[in-house]
PDB file of C-alpha atoms in Angstrom:
ATOM      1  CA  MET E   1      22.437 118.727 100.489  1.00 45.00           C
ATOM      2  CA  SER E   2      19.416 118.093  98.177  1.00 58.00           C
ATOM      3  CA  THR E   3      16.469 119.882  99.861  1.00 73.00           C
ATOM      4  CA  LEU E   4      16.300 121.697 103.236  1.00 77.00           C
ATOM      5  CA  ASP E   5      13.482 120.741 105.253  1.00 91.00           C
ATOM      6  CA  LEU E   6      12.426 123.655 107.286  1.00 94.00           C
ATOM      7  CA  PRO E   7      11.139 121.389 110.505  1.00 96.00           C
ATOM      8  CA  GLN E   8      14.862 119.722 110.380  1.00 97.00           C
ATOM      9  CA  LEU E   9      16.168 123.443 110.159  1.00 97.00           C
ATOM     10  CA  ARG E  10      14.091 124.443 113.089  1.00 97.00           C
ATOM     11  CA  ALA E  11      15.250 121.469 115.550  1.00 98.00           C
ATOM     12  CA  PHE E  12      18.968 122.059 114.706  1.00 98.00           C
ATOM     13  CA  HIS E  13      18.752 125.633 115.412  1.00 97.00           C
ATOM     14  CA  ALA E  14      16.862 124.631 118.508  1.00 98.00           C
ATOM     15  CA  VAL E  15      19.356 122.092 119.650  1.00 97.00           C
ATOM     16  CA  VAL E  16      22.369 124.712 119.131  1.00 97.00           C
ATOM     17  CA  GLN E  17      20.613 127.555 121.233  1.00 96.00           C
ATOM     18  CA  ALA E  18      19.665 125.360 123.783  1.00 97.00           C
ATOM     19  CA  GLY E  19      22.875 123.115 123.952  1.00 96.00           C
ATOM     20  CA  GLY E  20      21.086 119.875 124.039  1.00 96.00           C
ATOM     21  CA  PHE E  21      18.108 117.897 122.603  1.00 96.00           C
ATOM     22  CA  SER E  22      15.933 117.527 125.968  1.00 95.00           C
ATOM     23  CA  ALA E  23      15.902 121.514 126.318  1.00 96.00           C
ATOM     24  CA  ALA E  24      15.131 122.107 122.577  1.00 97.00           C
ATOM     25  CA  ALA E  25      12.263 119.494 122.769  1.00 98.00           C
ATOM     26  CA  SER E  26      10.866 121.602 125.467  1.00 98.00           C
ATOM     27  CA  ARG E  27      11.177 124.801 123.404  1.00 97.00           C
ATOM     28  CA  LEU E  28       9.512 123.188 120.486  1.00 98.00           C
ATOM     29  CA  HIS E  29       6.954 121.442 122.111  1.00 98.00           C
ATOM     30  CA  LEU E  30       8.421 117.637 120.657  1.00 98.00           C
ATOM     31  CA  THR E  31       9.704 114.843 121.994  1.00 98.00           C
ATOM     32  CA  GLN E  32      13.565 114.448 122.404  1.00 96.00           C
ATOM     33  CA  SER E  33      13.254 111.501 120.177  1.00 97.00           C
ATOM     34  CA  ALA E  34      11.746 113.565 117.312  1.00 98.00           C
ATOM     35  CA  VAL E  35      14.088 116.404 117.851  1.00 98.00           C
ATOM     36  CA  SER E  36      16.888 113.785 117.612  1.00 96.00           C
ATOM     37  CA  HIS E  37      15.493 112.050 114.633  1.00 97.00           C
ATOM     38  CA  ALA E  38      14.978 115.318 112.740  1.00 98.00           C
ATOM     39  CA  VAL E  39      18.666 116.257 113.262  1.00 97.00           C
ATOM     40  CA  GLY E  40      19.591 112.929 112.341  1.00 96.00           C
ATOM     41  CA  LYS E  41      17.697 112.973 109.072  1.00 96.00           C
ATOM     42  CA  LEU E  42      19.397 116.917 108.226  1.00 97.00           C
ATOM     43  CA  GLU E  43      22.794 115.152 109.223  1.00 96.00           C
ATOM     44  CA  ARG E  44      22.143 112.427 106.646  1.00 95.00           C
ATOM     45  CA  SER E  45      20.917 114.503 103.782  1.00 94.00           C
ATOM     46  CA  ALA E  46      23.946 116.837 104.334  1.00 93.00           C
ATOM     47  CA  LYS E  47      26.195 113.575 104.669  1.00 95.00           C
ATOM     48  CA  VAL E  48      28.204 115.569 107.335  1.00 96.00           C
ATOM     49  CA  ARG E  49      27.897 115.565 111.074  1.00 97.00           C
ATOM     50  CA  LEU E  50      26.947 118.994 112.291  1.00 98.00           C
ATOM     51  CA  LEU E  51      26.658 118.539 116.105  1.00 98.00           C
ATOM     52  CA  ASP E  52      29.318 117.345 118.228  1.00 96.00           C
ATOM     53  CA  ARG E  53      27.480 115.521 121.077  1.00 89.00           C
ATOM     54  CA  ARG E  54      29.199 115.332 124.508  1.00 86.00           C
ATOM     55  CA  GLY E  55      27.655 113.806 127.247  1.00 81.00           C
ATOM     56  CA  ARG E  56      24.121 116.184 127.750  1.00 80.00           C
ATOM     57  CA  LYS E  57      25.980 118.811 126.304  1.00 90.00           C
ATOM     58  CA  VAL E  58      26.008 119.643 122.128  1.00 95.00           C
ATOM     59  CA  VAL E  59      28.161 121.825 120.350  1.00 95.00           C
ATOM     60  CA  PRO E  60      28.139 122.485 116.625  1.00 97.00           C
ATOM     61  CA  THR E  61      30.991 121.113 114.409  1.00 98.00           C
ATOM     62  CA  PRO E  62      32.506 123.876 111.810  1.00 97.00           C
ATOM     63  CA  GLU E  63      30.049 122.999 109.449  1.00 97.00           C
ATOM     64  CA  GLY E  64      27.265 122.857 111.845  1.00 97.00           C
ATOM     65  CA  GLU E  65      28.508 126.504 112.616  1.00 97.00           C
ATOM     66  CA  ILE E  66      28.154 127.930 109.070  1.00 97.00           C
ATOM     67  CA  LEU E  67      24.531 126.140 109.183  1.00 97.00           C
ATOM     68  CA  ARG E  68      23.557 127.832 112.681  1.00 97.00           C
ATOM     69  CA  GLU E  69      24.743 131.143 111.270  1.00 96.00           C
ATOM     70  CA  ALA E  70      22.606 130.686 108.323  1.00 95.00           C
ATOM     71  CA  CYS E  71      19.929 129.869 110.543  1.00 95.00           C
ATOM     72  CA  GLU E  72      20.214 132.873 112.623  1.00 93.00           C
ATOM     73  CA  ARG E  73      19.819 134.758 109.259  1.00 93.00           C
ATOM     74  CA  VAL E  74      16.536 133.027 108.366  1.00 88.00           C
ATOM     75  CA  PHE E  75      14.954 132.654 111.941  1.00 86.00           C
TER      76      PHE E  75
END
């Protein structure tokens, strides 16, 4: 990952905490699309999938879990 983008990390963290993109968007006062795009950009930047999307439920991949733990320390 070349650079960390704080809004993308906040979106990722909110999705993991909320368990989904819509709930995260509501928490962040953003659209679901904006949250989805932020997480997608973060995944492309990291060159790894960070979330497993299971219908409406979202869970971190093993790599996403590592990032989630780092976000917990930061946020």
